[in-house]
XYZ file of C-alpha atoms in Angstrom:
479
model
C -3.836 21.134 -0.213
C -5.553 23.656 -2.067
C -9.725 24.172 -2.508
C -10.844 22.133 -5.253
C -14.362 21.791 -7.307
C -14.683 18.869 -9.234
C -17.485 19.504 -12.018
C -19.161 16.076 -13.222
C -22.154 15.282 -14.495
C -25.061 13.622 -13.472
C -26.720 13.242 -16.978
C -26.050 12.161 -20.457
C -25.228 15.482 -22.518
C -24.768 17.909 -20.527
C -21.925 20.802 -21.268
C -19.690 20.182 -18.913
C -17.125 22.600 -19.927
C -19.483 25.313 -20.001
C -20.313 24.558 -16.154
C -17.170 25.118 -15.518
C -16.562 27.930 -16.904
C -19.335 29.409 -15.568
C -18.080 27.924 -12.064
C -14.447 29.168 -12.611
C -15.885 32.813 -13.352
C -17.542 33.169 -9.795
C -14.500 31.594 -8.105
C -12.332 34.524 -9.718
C -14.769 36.795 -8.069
C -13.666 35.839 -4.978
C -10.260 34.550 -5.052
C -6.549 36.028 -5.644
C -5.405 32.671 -7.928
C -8.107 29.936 -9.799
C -6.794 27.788 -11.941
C -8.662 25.140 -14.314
C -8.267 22.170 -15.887
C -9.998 18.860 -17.464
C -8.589 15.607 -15.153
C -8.641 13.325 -18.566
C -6.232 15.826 -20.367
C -3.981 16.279 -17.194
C -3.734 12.857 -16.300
C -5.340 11.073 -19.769
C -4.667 7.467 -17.568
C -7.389 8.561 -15.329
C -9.644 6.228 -18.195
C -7.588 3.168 -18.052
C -8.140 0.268 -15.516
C -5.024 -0.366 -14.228
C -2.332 2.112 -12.461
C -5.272 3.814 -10.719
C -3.520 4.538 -7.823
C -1.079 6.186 -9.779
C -3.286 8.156 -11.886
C -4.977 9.332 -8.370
C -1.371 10.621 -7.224
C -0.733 12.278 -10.282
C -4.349 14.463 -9.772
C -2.807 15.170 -6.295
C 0.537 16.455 -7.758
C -1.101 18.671 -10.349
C -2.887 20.127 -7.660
C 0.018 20.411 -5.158
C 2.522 21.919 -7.385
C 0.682 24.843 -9.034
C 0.472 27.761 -6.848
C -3.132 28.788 -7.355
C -5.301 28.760 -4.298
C -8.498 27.439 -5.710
C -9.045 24.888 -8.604
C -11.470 24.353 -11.014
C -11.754 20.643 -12.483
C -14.078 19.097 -15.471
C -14.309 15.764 -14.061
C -15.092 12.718 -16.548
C -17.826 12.583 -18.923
C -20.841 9.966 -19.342
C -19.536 9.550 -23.017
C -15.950 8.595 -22.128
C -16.614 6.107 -20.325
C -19.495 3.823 -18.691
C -16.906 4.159 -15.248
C -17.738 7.745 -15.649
C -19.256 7.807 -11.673
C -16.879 5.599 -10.069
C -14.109 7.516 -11.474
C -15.533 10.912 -10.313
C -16.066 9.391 -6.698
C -12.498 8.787 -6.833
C -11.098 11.986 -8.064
C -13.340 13.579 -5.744
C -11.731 11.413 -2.976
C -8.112 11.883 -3.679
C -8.443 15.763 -3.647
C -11.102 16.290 -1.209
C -13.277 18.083 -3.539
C -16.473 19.827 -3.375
C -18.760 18.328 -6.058
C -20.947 20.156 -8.368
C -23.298 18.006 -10.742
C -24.706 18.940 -13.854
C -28.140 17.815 -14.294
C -30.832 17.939 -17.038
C -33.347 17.945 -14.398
C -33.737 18.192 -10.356
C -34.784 14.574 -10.111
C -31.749 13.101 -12.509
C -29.444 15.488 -10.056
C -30.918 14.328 -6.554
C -30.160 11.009 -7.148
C -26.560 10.923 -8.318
C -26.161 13.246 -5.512
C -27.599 10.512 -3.191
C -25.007 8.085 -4.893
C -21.865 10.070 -4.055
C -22.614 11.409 -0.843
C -23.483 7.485 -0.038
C -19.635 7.393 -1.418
C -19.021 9.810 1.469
C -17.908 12.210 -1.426
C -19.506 15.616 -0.431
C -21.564 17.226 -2.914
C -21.794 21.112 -2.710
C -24.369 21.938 -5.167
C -26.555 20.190 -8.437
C -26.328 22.738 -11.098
C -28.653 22.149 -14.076
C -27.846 22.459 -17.838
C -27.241 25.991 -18.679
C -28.105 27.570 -15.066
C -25.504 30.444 -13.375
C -23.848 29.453 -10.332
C -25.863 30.964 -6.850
C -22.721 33.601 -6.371
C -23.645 32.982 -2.637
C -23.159 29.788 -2.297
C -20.188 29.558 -3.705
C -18.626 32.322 -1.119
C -20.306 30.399 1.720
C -18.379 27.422 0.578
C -15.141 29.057 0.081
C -15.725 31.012 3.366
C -16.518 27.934 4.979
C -12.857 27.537 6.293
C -13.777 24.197 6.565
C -10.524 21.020 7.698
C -8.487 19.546 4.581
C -8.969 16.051 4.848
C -6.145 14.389 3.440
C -6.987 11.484 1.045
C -4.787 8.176 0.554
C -3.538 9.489 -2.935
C -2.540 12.445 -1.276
C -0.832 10.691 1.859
C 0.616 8.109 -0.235
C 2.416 10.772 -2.527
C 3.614 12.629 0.360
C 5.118 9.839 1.720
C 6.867 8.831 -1.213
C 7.648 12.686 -1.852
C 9.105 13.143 1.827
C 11.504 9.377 1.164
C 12.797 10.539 -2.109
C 14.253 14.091 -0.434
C 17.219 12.404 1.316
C 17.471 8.545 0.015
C 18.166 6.476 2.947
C 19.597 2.255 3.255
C 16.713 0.147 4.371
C 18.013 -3.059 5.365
C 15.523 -6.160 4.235
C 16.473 -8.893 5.742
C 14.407 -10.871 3.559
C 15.580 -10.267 0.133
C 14.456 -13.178 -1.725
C 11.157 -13.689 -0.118
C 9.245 -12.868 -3.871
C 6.536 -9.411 -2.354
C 9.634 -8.527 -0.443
C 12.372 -8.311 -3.530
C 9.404 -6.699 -5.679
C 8.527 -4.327 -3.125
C 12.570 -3.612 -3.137
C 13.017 -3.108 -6.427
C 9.851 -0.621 -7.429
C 11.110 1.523 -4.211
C 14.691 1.334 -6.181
C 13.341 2.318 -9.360
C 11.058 4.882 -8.060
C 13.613 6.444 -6.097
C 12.046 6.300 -2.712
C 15.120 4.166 -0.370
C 18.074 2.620 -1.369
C 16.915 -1.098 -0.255
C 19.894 -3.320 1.154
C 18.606 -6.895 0.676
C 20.153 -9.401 2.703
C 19.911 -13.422 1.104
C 21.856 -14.999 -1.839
C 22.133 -13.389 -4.656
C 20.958 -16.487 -6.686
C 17.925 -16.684 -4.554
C 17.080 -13.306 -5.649
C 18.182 -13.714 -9.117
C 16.121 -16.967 -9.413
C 12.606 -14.975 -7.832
C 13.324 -12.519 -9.777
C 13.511 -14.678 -13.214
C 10.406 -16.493 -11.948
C 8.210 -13.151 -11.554
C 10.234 -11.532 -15.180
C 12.009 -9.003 -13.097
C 15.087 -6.802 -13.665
C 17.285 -6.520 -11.093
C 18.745 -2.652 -11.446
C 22.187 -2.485 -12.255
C 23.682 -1.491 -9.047
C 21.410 -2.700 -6.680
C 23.066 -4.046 -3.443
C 22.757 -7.963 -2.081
C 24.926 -9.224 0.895
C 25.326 -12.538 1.125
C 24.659 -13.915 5.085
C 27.726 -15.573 5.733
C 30.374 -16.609 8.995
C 32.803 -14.180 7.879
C 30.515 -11.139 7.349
C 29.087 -12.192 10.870
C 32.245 -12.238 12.595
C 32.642 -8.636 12.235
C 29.375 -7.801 14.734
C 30.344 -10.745 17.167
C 32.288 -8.475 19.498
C 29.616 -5.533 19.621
C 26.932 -8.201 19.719
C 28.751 -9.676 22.628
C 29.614 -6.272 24.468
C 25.875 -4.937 24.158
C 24.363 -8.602 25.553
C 27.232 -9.869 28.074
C 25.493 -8.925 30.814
C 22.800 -11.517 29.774
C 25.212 -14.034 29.331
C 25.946 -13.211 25.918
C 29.623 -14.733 24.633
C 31.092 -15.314 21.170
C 29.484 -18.932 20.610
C 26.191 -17.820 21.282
C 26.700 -14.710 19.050
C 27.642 -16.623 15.902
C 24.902 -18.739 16.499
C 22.105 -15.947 16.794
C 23.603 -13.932 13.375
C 22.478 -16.797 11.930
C 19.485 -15.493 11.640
C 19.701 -12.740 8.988
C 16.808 -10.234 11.094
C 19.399 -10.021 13.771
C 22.388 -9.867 11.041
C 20.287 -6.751 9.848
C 19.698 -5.127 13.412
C 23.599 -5.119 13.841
C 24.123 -3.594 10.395
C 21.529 -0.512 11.517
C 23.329 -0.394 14.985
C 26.441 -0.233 13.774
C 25.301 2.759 11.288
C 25.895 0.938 8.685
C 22.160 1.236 7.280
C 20.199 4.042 8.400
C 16.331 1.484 9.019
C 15.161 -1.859 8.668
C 12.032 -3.643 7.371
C 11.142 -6.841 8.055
C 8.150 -9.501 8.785
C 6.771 -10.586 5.235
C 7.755 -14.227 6.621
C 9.080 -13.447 10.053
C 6.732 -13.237 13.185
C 6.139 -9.509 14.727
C 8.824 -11.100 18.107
C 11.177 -12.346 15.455
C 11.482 -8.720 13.579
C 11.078 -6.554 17.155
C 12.558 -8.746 19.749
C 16.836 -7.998 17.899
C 15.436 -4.342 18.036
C 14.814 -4.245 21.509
C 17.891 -6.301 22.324
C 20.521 -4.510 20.297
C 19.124 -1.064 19.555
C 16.739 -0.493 22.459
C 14.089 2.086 23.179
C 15.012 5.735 22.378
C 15.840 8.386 25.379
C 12.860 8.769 28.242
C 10.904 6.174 26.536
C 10.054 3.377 28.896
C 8.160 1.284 25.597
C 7.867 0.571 22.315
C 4.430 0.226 20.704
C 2.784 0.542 17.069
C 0.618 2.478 14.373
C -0.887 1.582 11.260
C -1.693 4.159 8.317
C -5.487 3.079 8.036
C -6.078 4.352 4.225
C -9.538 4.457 3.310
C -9.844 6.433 0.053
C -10.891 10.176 1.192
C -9.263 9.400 4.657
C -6.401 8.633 7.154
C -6.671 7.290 10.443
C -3.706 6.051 12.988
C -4.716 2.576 14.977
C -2.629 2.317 17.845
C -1.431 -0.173 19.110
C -2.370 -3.643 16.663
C 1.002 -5.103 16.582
C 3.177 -5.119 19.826
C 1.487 -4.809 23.522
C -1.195 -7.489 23.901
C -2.931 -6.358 27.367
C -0.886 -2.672 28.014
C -1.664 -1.016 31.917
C -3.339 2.565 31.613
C -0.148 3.976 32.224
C 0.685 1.815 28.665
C -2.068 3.152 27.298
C -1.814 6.035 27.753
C 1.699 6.402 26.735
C 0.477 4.670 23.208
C -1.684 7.601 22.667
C 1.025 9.973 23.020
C 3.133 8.489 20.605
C 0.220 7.764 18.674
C -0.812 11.476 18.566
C 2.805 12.859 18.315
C 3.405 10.514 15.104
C 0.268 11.629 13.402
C 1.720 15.077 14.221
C 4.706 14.095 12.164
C 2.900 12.947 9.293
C 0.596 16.439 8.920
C -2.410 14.862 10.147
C -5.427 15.489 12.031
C -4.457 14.552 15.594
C -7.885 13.975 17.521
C -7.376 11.065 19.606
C -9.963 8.571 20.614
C -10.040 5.763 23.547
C -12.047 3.595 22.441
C -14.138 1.117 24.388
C -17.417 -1.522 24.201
C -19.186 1.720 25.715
C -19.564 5.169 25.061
C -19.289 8.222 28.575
C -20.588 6.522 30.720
C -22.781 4.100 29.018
C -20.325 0.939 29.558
C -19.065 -0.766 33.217
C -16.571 -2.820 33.928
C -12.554 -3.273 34.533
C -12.158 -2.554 30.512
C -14.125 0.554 30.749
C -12.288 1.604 34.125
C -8.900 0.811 32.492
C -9.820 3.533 29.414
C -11.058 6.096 31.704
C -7.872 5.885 34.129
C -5.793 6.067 30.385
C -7.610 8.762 29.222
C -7.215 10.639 32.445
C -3.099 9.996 32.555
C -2.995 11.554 29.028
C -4.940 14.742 30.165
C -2.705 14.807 33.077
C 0.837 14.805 31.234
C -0.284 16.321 27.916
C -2.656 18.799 28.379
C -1.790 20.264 24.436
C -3.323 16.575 23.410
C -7.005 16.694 22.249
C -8.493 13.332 23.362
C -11.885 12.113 24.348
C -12.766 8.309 26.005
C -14.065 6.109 26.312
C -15.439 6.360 22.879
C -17.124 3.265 20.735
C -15.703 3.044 17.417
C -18.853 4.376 15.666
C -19.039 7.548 17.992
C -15.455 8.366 17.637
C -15.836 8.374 13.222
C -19.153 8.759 12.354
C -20.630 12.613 13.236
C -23.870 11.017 13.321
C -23.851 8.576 16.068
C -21.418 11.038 17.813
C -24.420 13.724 18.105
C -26.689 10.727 19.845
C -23.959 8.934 22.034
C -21.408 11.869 22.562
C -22.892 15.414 21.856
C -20.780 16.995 24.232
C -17.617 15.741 23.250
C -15.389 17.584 20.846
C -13.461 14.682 19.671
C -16.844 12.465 19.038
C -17.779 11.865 15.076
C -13.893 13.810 14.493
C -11.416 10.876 15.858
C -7.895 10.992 13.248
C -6.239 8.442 16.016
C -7.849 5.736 17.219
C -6.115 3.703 20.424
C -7.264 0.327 21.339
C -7.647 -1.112 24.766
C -5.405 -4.214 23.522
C -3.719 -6.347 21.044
C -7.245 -8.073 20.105
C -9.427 -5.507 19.646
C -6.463 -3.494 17.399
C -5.522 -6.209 15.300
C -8.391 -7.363 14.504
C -10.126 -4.153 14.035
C -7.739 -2.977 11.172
C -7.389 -6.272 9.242
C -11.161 -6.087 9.462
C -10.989 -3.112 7.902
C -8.367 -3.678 5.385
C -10.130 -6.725 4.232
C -13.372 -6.018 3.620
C -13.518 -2.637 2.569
C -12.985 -1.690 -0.941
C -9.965 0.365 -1.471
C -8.345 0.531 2.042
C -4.689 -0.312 2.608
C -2.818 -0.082 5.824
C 0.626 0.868 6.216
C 2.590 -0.620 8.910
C 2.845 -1.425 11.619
C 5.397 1.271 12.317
C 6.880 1.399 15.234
C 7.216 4.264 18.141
C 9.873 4.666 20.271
C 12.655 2.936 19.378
C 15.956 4.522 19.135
C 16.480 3.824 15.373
C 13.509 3.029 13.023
C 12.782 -0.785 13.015
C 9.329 -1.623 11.198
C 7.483 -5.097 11.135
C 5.206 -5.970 8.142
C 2.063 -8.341 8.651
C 3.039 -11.738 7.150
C -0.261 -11.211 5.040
C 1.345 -7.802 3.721
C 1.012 -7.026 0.057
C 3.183 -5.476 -2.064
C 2.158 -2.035 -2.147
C 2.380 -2.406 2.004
C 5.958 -3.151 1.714
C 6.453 -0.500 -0.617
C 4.953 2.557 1.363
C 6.762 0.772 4.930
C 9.503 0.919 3.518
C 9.263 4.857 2.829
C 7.695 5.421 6.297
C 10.636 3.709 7.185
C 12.906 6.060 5.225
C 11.163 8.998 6.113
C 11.564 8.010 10.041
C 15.242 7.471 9.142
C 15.494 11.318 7.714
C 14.378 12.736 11.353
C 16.657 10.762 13.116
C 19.543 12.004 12.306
C-alpha cells in the first residue's frame, strides 16, 4: 500500500481543496510520483449509508492500482454531510492514512484531533485555514519508514482480488440453508469461487423465492441422492476398512451431505469445502480428518480467525478445534498460525498469551505458555514471538511499555495464540460482538491436506462470503 494523507476538516468553512494543494506541493518536493484526488468524486458512494464496505474497498483499489508512491486525498466536507467525521475516521482507516485537519483555530483543531486519535486514526498534523505546510514535518513523516498496517477494506479486497485470479469449486454442503445460498450466490456473481451447492434444487429455488433472489443461470446444484453416493462407496470403504468400514456402513454415512462433500474434494472433484452455518465444528472437521487427513509432516490440525477491526488484522489461533492442546500443541498452533499470516502478507509478531504478563503470573497455565513459547524458539528460530503475554500487553503499546518494556513483540502482537479452546473462542466472539465494525473470518483451518473450512453456526453472511474466498485462495496454493 502506498503513503496516503487524508485532508479533512475540523471546522465549518474551511478550504479544503486549497489545503491540499498546498499539502500536495510539499509532497512533490520530496517524492518521485504524488498523485491527488477528492474521495467523494472517486468513489461519490462514499456519502450514502449503505454499501459502505464497498465504498471503503473501492478507496483501497484507487489507491492500489495507480502507480504513484504517495497520495494526496480531500477527505469529506462538513457541508456534505452531518457524517462528515465518521466518514473521515473510516477512510482514514481503510487506507492507513496520516490525517491532516484544517482548523479555523488551535482549539477547534485540538479537539477533533482528540476525537480521531480516540478512533485510533493517527493524526499527523492540524493545519489552520490558509497556513503553509511545516516542509519538515512533512519529510519527517515521509522519512518515517514507518509499518503499513493493513486495514479490513484493504484485506477484504485482497482476498477477494487473490480468489477471483484462478476461480476454484467450493463445495457447500449446505446449499439451501438461506445465509449459506446468499453467501453462494454474491461469491457467484462477484466472481470470487465457483460455489457447488449440494441440497435439492427446489429447496434452493424455494429460499431463494422467499429472500427475492436470482439464481444465476448456470449455477451448479447436485441433488444428494443413493445413486450419486454409490459412486464414493468403494473409495469411502478402501480409505476406512481398516476401521471397520464396509459398504452398508458407507451408504449410510453419505447420507449425510458434509461427508458426501468431503468425498467430492477427495476425489478432486472440487478443489475446497465450506461448511458449518448449521453443522457443528466435529460434524464439518471430523469427514476431513477421516477421508482427507492431515497434510505431509503435520501431526494436527488446528484453526485461525481473520480478526477485522477496521484499521487492523489480527490472527486468533486456535478458537475452533483443540480444546486443552499440550505445549508441544501449542506450540505447533503458533507455527501454523505465524506461517498462515505469512501467506496472507501480514504482520507476523506472535503472542502467547496468558492471565499474566513475564513473570508476573504462576501456575500450571502460565508454565504450559512458557514451555510453548520455548518449543517455538527452539524449532523456529526465524519466528518472532514473545510469552507469556496478557492480551492488553501484547496490542496496546501502552500497557506494553509498563508490563513488557523489554519485549519486542509487546504493544506489536499481529497473531495472537490462546492457551485453549475457552479462552480463544470466547475471546473473538467477544470481540466480534461488541465492537463496532469488526468481522471475523473463519475459522480456517491449518494443516489439512486439502482446504476444509468450518463456519460458526452464528456466521453472517458476509463471513460466509470472505470463507469462502479464503477457502478459494487456500485451494490456489495447493495445487
Amino acid at each position: 500500500m502506498k503513503h496516503v494523507f487524508l485532508v479533512v476538516p475540523a471546522s465549518a468553512g474551511v478550504n479544503l481543496a486549497q489545503a491540499a494543494e498546498s499539502v500536495l506541493s510539499e509532497v512533490k518536493k520530496n517524492v518521485a510520483s504524488a498523485e491527488s484526488f477528492v474521495a467523494t468524486e472517486k468513489v461519490p458512494t462514499v456519502l450514502q449509508s449503505q454499501g459502505a464496505d464497498a465504498s471503503m474497498e473501492a478507496l483501497v483499489g484507487a489507491v492500489q492500482d495507480s502507480t504513484a508512491e504517495v497520495f494526496v486525498i480531500t477527505g469529506v466536507s462538513i457541508e456534505q454531510t452531518v457524517r462528515s467525521e465518521t466518514l473521515n475516521i473510516q477512510i482514514a482507516a481503510a487506507l492507513d492514512a496520516d490525517v491532516i485537519l484544517v482548523a479555523d483555530t488551535d482549539e477547534t483543531g485540538a479537539i477533533v484531533a482528540a476525537d480521531f486519535t480516540s478512533e485510533k486514526a493517527r493524526v499527523a498534523f492540524v493545519l489552520s485555514e490558509g497556513e503553509m505546510v511545516n516542509e519538515d514535518a512533512l519529510k519527517k513523516i515521509l522519512s518515517a519508514g514507518r509499518e503499513h498496517r493493513i486495514s479490513q477494506a484493504e484485506f477484504r479486497r485482497n482476498l477477494i482480488q487473490l480468489a477471483s485470479r484462478n476461480l476454484k469449486r467450493i463445495v457447500l454442503p449446505e446449499g439451501a440453508e438461506p445465509r449459506t445460498l446468499k453467501a453462494a450466490i454474491e461469491a457467484y456473481e462477484r466472481k470470487i469461487a465457483i460455489p457447488v451447492l449440494i441440497a435439492k434444487k427446489s429447496d434452493v429455488e424455494a429460499e431463494a423465492a422467499r429472500q427475492n433472489l436470482k439464481v444465476p443461470a448456470g449455477f451448479e446444484i447436485i441433488e444428494p441422492s443413493a445413486e450419486l453416493a454409490e459412486k464414493y462407496v468403494p473409495l469411502l470403504v478402501e480409505l476406512r476398512k481398516a476401521k471397520g468400514m464396509t459398504e452398508e456402513k458407507a451408504r449410510e454415512v453419505l447420507k449425510d451431505p458434509v461427508f458426501l462433500g468431503t468425498m467430492m474434494l477427495k476425489k478432486d472433484e472440487v478443489d475446497g469445502l465450506v461448511s458449518g452455518a448449521v453443522h457443528s465444528t466435529a460434524d464439518t472437521v471430523r469427514p476431513a480428518l477421516q477421508v482427507i487427513k492431515c497434510a505431509p509432516g503435520v501431526k494436527s490440525i488446528s484453526s485461525v480467525f481473520f480478526v477485522c477491526l477496521p484499521s487492523q488484522i489480527y490472527v486468533f489461533g486456535d478458537c475452533a478445534i483443540n480444546l486443552n492442546p499440550t505445549a508441544e500443541e501449542l506450540a505447533g498452533i503458533a507455527i501454523q498460525s505465524h506461517d498462515t499470516a505469512k501467506a496472507f502478507n501480514l504482520p507476523t509478531r506472535v503472542a502467547m498469551l496468558s492471565y499474566g504478563t513475564g513473570k508476573s503470573g504462576k501456575g500450571d497455565d502460565v508454565e504450559l505458555c512458557v514451555n510453548a513459547t520455548q518449543a517455538v524458539r527452539a524449532a523456529r528460530p526465524d519466528i518472532a514471538i514473545d510469552g507469556p503475554l496478557q492480551y492488553d500487553a501484547a496490542t496496546t503499546e501502552s500497557v506494553a511499555k509498563l508490563k513488557a518494556p523489554e519485549s519486542a513483540i509487546a504493544g506489536k502482537a499481529s497473531v495472537c495464540v490462546f492457551p485453549d479452546l475457552s479462552a480463544g473462542n470466547i475471546c473473538y466472539k467477544a470481540i466480534q460482538r461488541s465492537a463496532p465494525g469488526v468481522i471475523a473470518v473463519g475459522p480456517m483451518l491449518q494443516g489439512l491436506a486439502k482446504p476444509v473450512n468450518d463456519l460458526s453456526r452464528g456466521a453472517l453472511v458476509e463471513d460466509i462470503v470472505y470463507t469462502i474466498a479464503l477457502t478459494s485462495i487456500q485451494a490456489q496454493a495447493a495445487k
